XYZ file of C-alpha atoms in Angstrom:
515
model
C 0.000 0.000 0.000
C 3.142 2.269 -0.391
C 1.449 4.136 -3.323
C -2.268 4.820 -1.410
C -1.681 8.137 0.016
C -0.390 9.126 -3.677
C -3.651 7.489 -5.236
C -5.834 9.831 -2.599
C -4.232 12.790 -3.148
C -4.528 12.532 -7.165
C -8.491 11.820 -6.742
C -8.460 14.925 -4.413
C -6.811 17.069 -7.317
C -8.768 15.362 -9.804
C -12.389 15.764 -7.828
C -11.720 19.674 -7.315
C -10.537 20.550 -10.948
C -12.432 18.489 -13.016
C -16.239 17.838 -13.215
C -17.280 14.394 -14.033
C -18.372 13.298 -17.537
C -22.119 12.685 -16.420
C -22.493 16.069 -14.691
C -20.897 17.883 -17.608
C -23.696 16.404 -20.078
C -26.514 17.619 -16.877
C -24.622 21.015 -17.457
C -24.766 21.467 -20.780
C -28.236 20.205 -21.362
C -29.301 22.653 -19.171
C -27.131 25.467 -20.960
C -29.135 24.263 -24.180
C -32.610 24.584 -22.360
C -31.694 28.370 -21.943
C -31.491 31.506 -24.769
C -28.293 32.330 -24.624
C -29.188 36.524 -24.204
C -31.066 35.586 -21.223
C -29.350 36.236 -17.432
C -29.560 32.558 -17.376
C -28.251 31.520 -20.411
C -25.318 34.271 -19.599
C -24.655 32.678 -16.496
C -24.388 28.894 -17.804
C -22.235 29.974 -20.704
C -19.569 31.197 -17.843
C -20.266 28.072 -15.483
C -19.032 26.583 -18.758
C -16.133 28.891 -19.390
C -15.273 28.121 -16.134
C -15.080 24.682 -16.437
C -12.940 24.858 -19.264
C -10.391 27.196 -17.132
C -10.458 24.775 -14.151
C -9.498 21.709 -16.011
C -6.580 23.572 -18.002
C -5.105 25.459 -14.738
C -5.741 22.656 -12.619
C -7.614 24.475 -10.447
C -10.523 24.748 -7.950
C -13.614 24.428 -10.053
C -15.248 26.497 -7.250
C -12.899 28.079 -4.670
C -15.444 26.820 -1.655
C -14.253 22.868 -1.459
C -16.653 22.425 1.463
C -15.537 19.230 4.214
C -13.671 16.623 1.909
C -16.061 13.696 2.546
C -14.553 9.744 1.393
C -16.732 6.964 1.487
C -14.234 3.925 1.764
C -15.215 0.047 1.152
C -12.422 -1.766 2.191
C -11.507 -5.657 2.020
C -11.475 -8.111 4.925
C -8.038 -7.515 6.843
C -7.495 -3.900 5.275
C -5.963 -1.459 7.519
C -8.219 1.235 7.814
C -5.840 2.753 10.835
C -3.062 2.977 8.063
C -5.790 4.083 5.584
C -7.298 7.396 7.945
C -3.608 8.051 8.645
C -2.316 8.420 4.791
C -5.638 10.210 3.424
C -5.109 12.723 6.229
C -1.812 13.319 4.727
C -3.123 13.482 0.921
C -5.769 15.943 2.857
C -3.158 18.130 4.167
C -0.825 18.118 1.181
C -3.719 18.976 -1.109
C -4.628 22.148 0.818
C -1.008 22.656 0.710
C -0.839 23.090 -2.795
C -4.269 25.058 -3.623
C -6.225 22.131 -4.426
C -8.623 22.415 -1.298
C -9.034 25.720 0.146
C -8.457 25.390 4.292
C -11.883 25.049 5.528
C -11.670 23.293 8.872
C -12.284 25.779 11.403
C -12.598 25.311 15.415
C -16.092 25.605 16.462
C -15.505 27.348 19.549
C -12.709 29.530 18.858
C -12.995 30.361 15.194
C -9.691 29.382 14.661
C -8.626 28.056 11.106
C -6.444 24.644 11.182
C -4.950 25.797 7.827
C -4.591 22.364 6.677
C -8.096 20.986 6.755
C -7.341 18.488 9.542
C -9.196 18.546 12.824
C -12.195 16.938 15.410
C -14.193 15.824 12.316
C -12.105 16.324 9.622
C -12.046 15.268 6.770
C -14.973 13.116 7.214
C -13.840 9.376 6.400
C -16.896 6.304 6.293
C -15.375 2.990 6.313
C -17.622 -0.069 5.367
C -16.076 -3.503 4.826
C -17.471 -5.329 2.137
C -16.656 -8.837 -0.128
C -14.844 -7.180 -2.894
C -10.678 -7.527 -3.355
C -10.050 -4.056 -4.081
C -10.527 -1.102 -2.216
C -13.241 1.499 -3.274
C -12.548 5.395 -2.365
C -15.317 7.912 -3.255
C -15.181 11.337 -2.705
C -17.422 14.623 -2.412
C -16.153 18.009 -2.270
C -20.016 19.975 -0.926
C -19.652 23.414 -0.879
C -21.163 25.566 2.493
C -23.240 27.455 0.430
C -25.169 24.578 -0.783
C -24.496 22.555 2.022
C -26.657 25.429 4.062
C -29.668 24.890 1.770
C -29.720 21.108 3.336
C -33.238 20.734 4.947
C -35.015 18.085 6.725
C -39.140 17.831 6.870
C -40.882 15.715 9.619
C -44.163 14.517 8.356
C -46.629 15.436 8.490
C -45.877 19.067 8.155
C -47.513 22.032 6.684
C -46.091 23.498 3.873
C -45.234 27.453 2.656
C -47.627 27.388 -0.700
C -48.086 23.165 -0.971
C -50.234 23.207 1.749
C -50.507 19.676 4.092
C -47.716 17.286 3.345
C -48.527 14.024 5.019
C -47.016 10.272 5.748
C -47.275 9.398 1.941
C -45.576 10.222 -1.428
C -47.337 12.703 -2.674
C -45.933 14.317 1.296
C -42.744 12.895 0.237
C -43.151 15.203 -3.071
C -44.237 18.107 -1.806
C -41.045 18.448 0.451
C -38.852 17.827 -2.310
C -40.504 20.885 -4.591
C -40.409 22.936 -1.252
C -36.926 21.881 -0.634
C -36.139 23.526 -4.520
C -38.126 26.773 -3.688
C -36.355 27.404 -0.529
C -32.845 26.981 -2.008
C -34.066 29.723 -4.538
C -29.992 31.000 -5.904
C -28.646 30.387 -2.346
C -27.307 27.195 -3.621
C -25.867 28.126 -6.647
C -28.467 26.820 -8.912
C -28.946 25.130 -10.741
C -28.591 22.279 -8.606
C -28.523 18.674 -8.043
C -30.550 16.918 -5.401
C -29.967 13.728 -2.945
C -33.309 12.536 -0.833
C -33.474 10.134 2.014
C -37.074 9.183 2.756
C -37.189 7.694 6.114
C -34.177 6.255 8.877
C -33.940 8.636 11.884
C -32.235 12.466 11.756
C -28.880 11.154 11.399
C -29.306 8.851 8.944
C -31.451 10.409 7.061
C -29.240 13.039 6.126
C -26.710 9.962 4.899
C -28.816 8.534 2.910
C -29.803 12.038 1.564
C -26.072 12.665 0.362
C -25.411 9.095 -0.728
C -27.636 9.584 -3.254
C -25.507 11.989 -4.805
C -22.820 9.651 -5.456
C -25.422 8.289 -8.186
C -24.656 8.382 -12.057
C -26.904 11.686 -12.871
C -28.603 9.127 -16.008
C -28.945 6.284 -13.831
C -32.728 4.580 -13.061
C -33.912 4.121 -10.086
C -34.419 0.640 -9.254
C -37.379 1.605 -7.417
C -40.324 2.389 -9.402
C -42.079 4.293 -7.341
C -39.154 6.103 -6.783
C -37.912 6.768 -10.216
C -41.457 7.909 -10.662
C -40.723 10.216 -8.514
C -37.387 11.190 -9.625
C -39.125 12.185 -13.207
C -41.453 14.114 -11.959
C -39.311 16.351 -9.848
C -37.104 16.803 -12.536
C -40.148 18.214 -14.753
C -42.204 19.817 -11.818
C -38.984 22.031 -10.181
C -38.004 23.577 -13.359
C -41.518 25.143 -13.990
C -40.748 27.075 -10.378
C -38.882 29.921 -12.991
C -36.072 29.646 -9.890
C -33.550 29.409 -12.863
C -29.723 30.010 -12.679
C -28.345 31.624 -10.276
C -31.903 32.369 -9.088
C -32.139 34.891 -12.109
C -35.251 33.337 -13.445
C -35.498 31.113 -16.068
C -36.181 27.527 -17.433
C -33.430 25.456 -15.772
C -34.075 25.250 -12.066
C -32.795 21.520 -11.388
C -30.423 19.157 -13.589
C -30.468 15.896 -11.045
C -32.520 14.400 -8.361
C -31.713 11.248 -6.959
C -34.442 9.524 -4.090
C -33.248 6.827 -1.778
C -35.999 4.892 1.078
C -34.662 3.137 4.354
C -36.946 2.025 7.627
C -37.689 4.162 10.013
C -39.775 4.668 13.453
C -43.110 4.186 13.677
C -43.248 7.895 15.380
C -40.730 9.484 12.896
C -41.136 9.979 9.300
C -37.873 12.081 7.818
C -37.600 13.803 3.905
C -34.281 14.700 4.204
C -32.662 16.851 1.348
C -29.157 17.191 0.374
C -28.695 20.271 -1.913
C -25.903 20.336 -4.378
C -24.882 23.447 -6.554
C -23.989 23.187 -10.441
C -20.220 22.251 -9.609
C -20.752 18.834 -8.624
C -17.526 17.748 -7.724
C -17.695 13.900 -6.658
C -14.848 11.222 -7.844
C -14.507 7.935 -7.032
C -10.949 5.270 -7.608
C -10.690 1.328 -7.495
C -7.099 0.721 -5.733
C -4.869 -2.258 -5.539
C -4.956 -3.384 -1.633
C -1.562 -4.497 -2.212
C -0.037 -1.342 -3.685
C -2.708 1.072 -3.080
C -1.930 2.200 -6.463
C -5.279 3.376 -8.852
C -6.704 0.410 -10.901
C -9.705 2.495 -12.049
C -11.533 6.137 -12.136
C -15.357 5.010 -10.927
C -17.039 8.102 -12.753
C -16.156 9.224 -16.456
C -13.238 11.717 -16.320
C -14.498 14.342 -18.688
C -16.525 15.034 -21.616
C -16.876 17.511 -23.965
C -20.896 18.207 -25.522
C -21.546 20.786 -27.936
C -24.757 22.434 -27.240
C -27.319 23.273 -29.185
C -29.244 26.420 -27.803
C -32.642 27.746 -27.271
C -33.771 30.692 -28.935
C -37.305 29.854 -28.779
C -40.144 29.386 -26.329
C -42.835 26.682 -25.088
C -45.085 28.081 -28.065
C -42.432 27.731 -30.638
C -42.103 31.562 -30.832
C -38.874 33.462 -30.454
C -37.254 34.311 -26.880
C -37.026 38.085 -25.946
C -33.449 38.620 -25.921
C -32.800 40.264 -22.493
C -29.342 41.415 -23.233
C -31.063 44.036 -25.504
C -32.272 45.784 -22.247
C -29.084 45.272 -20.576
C -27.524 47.701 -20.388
C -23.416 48.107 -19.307
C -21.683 50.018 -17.313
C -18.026 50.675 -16.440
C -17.430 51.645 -13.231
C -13.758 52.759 -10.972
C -13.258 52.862 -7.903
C -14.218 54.400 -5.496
C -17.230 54.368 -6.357
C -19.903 57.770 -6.143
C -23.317 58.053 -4.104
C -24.411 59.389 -7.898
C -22.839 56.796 -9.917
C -24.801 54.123 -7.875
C -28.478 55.923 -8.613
C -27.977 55.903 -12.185
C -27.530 51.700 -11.720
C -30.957 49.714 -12.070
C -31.568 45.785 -11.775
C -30.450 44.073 -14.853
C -27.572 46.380 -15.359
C -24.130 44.520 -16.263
C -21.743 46.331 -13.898
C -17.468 45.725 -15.171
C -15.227 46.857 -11.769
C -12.161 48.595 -12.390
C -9.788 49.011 -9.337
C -9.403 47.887 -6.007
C -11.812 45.696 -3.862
C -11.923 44.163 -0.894
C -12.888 40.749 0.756
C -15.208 40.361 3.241
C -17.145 37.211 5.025
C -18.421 36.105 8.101
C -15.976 37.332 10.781
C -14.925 40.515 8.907
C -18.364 41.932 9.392
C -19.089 41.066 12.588
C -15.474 42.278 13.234
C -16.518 45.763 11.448
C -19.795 46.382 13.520
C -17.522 47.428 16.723
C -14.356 48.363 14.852
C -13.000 50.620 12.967
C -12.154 49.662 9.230
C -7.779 49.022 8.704
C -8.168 50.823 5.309
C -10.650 53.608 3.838
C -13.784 52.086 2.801
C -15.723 55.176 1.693
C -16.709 54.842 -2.349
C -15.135 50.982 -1.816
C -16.645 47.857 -3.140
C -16.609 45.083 -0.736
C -16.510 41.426 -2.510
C -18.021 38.592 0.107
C -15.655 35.781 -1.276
C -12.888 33.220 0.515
C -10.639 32.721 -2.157
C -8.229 30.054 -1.933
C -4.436 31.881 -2.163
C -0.977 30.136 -2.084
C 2.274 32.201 -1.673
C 5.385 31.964 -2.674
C 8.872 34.278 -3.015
C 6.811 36.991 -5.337
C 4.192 37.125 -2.479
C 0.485 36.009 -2.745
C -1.830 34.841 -5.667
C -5.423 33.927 -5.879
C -6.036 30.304 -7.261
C -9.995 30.267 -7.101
C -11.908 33.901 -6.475
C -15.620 33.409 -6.715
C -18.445 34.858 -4.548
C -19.984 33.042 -1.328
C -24.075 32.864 -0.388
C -24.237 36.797 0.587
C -27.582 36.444 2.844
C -25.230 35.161 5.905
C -24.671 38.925 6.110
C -27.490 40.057 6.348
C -27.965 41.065 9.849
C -24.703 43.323 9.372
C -24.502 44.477 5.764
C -26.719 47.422 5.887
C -25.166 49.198 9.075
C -21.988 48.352 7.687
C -22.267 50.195 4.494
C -23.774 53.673 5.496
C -20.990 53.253 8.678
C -18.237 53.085 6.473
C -19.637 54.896 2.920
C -19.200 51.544 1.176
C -21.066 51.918 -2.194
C -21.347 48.270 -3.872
C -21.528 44.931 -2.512
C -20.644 41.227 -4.476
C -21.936 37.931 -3.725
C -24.244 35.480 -5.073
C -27.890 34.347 -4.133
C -29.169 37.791 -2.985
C -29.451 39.155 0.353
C -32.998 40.165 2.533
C -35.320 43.189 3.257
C -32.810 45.321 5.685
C -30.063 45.028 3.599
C -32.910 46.491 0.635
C -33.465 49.044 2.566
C -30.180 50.315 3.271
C -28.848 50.134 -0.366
C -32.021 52.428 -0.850
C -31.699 54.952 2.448
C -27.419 55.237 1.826
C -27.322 55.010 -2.074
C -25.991 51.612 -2.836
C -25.759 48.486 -4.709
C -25.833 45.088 -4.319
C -24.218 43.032 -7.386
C -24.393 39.165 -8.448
C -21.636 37.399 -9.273
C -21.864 33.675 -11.068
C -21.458 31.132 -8.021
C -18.965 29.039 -8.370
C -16.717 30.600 -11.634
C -13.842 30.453 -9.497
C -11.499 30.289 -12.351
C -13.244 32.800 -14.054
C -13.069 35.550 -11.753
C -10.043 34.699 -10.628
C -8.660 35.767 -14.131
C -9.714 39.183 -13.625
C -8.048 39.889 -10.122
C -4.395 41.057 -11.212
C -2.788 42.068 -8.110
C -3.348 41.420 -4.554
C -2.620 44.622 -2.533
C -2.279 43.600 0.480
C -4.071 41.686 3.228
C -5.645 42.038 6.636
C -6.678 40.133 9.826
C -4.964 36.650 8.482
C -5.544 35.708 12.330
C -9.408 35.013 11.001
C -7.390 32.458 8.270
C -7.141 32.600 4.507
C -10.862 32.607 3.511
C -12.027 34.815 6.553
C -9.019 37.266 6.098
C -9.820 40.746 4.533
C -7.952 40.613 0.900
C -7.336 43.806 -0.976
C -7.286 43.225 -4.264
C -6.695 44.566 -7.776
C -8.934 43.546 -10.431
C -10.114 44.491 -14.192
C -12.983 43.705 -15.989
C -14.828 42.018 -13.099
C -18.150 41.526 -14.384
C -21.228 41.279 -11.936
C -24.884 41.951 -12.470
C -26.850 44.565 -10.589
C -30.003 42.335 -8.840
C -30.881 45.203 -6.177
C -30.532 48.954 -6.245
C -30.809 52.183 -4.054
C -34.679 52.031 -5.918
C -35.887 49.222 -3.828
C -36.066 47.076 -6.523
C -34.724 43.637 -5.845
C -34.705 40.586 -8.824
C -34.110 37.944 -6.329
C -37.607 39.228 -4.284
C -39.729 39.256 -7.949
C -38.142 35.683 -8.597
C -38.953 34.244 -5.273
C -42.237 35.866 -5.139
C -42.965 34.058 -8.719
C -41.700 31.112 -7.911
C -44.009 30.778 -4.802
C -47.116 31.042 -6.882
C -45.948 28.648 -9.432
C -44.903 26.580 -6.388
C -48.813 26.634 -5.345
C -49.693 25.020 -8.775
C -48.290 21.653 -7.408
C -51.020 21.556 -4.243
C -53.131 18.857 -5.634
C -52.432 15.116 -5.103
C -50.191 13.474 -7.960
C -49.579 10.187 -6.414
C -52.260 8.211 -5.122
């Protein structure tokens, strides 16, 4: 087994740079469902770009690579001791190199390992089984769609859907519900892993070993691959869309597994996966732990054929005839920021700044370490590596923005910050304040890592490192950062119309399918 930690760390490297064949095809035939002038159809064109760029740089498809997560079957006699020991090492030598950003932080103290090893981490399932070689599979779950997980306990009563109740046509309505409340949050479009039944715990694991499915595989089940169909066909008339922009591709997979449960519990649980799918698996030799075979199809190129017309046959308005774009240096003006409206394309020019989780609630009681009036603050964790030339971003794209919500507004009008970047939208105070202090909040494409990544240049300088490398307040140089405006200092938001839209198309699916 002299070659297994070498084996690990290649389907590490592989699993965050390079999307699977099966999920590229999902991709693309949802790129093809779209008109390519439409926000959607924009934003699956650079999902695809970015692809492209992560498998030629061999870099993080998404710079988020969530709590490494193997799922080992393991011969009789194996030494799974040995085995924990060496894929902590591929683990830490991964991060390392800038092929996992450092994500394993201490619960109580905040602190950053800075090598993704700690209580819990990685998260390694061993299961003997009758087979010679050793199977390793691997899931890299971002937090952003890791935080749209949810669990229903039937029966339950649903926003829109009404009564769900100990049956499947319960069992479907918390699966639409589970789409609607993901909304963009998740980086949709997504991919979805239920687990009907078993208790919390293992509901949730069955939820996410669905994911490990083929994406064209049948469900042996056929109640269940009923099921399946229909969700796929039902959560894409929600108008969710991309990025929650709107449009016709909500959902690309769904995957439903059943185990027993209590007679007093009844569990939907729902494991939400963004667009960048990133799961691997390898076949190793148990005596030289070297790779015999790659489980999933390593790749795939699909030209797509696009949409340019509607339901009725009739030709798609082209949005990008509305869009309009705007250049914009900072800093930024009060006045500059009232001329922007939703649907605006918005290209950066100068310096921005990172800013997550512990940098706002940081900034509420302190003062900033660099002028922030006119700034543009960039809610992103990139995943940097340094060397004798100083520090350079390997992966740059946005995090969920609504985890800021309780701070963001007070923030901006206490510091004069004028524009905000993230994905998924953010809620009603933040609204308010873009509307009361004159500013703008701005949606990047979740997940183009690579792609935005390309457009930061130089990094400035760098601040509170103590919070670690994705919490730590970047300053960066960028050009041609491209983001679109989804809520302005009008009141206006797109992510409010879309979820507002979505809801009554969500109340179309009330009625009883499956009886």
């Amino acid at each position: 087994m002299h070659q297994f930690e070498e084996s690990v760390y290649q389907l590490i490297v592989e699993t965050s740079t390079q999307l699977p064949g099966d999920v590229r095809r999902a991709v693309n035939r949802g790129w093809a469902s779209e008109n390519e002038a439409t926000r959607a159809g924009l934003a699956l064109s650079t999902i695809s770009r970015n692809i492209k760029m992560a498998e030629e740089q061999v870099s993080p498809i998404c710079q988020d690579t969530g709590m490494p997560t193997f799922i080992v079957h393991t011969p009789v006699g194996a030494n799974q001791i040995k085995m924990k020991r060496d894929i902590a090492a591929a683990v830490q030598k991964a991060t390392k190199n800038g092929k996992l950003r450092p994500n394993s932080v201490d619960s109580l103290t905040g602190e950053n390992s800075g090598d993704n090893l700690g209580p819990g981490t990685p998260v390694i399932h061993f299961e003997q089984w009758e087979h010679e070689y050793i199977d390793i599979r691997l899931i890299l779950k971002g937090g952003g769609c890791e935080n749209k997980n949810i669990q229903y306990s039937l029966p339950t009563e649903l926003e829109g859907l009404g009564r769900a109740g100990r049956d499947l046509d319960g069992i479907r309505k918390c699966i639409l519900h589970a789409v609607y409340q993901a909304q963009g949050q998740g980086c949709s479009a997504g991919f979805l892993g239920v687990g009907i039944g078993g208790d919390r715990t293992t509901g949730y694991e069955l939820a996410k070993k669905q994911l490990f499915r083929p994406v064209d595989d049948v469900n042996p089940v056929q109640e269940l691959d009923r099921l399946e169909k229909y969700i796929m066909e039902a959560a894409n008339q929600l108008g969710i869309g991309t990025m929650g922009f709107g449009g016709e591709v909500t959902l690309l997979g769904c995957k439903v597994g059943a185990a027993n449960r209590l007679p007093a519990s009844f569990f939907v649980s729902v494991a939400y996966n963004c667009w960048a799918f990133r799961r691997q698996g390898v076949e190793i030799n148990p005596a030289t732990g070297e790779i015999a075979k790659w489980v999933y199809e390593r790749g795939s190129e699909v030209s797509v054929e696009r949409k340019t017309e509607n339901a009725a046959g009739e030709p798609k308005e082209m949005e990008s005839s509305k869009s309009r774009e705007i250049v914009l240096h900072t800093p930024i003006t009060e006045e500059q920021v009232r001329e922007l409206r939703v649907g605006d394309v918005v290209i950066i020019q100068g310096e921005m700044h990172t800013g997550r989780d512990a940098l706002h609630k940081y900034l509420m009681d302190h003062d900033s370490p660099v002028d922030l009036n006119g700034a543009v603050i960039y809610h992103c964790g990139p995943v940097m590596l340094k060397d004798e030339e100083g520090w350079h971003v390997k992966a740059a794209g946005p995090t969920t923005s609504i985890r800021e919500e309780p701070y963001q507004g007070d923030i901006m009008k206490k510091f004069g910050i004028r524009a905000v970047i993230g994905k998924g939208g953010m809620g009603p105070k933040t609204l308010a304040a873009l509307k009361e202090h004159g500013g703008v909040y701005l949606n990047a494409i979740g997940g183009a890592a690579q792609y935005y990544a390309e457009c930061i240049k130089k990094v400035n300088g760098v601040d509170f490192m103590e919070f670690g490398i994705p919490e730590a307040m970047w300053h960066l140089d960028v050009e041609g950062f491209a983001a679109i405006v989804t809520m302005d200092s009008h009141g206006d938001s797109l992510h409010a119309g879309v979820e507002k839209a979505s809801l009554e198309k969500l109340a179309a699916f009330k009625e009883p399918v499956f009886k």
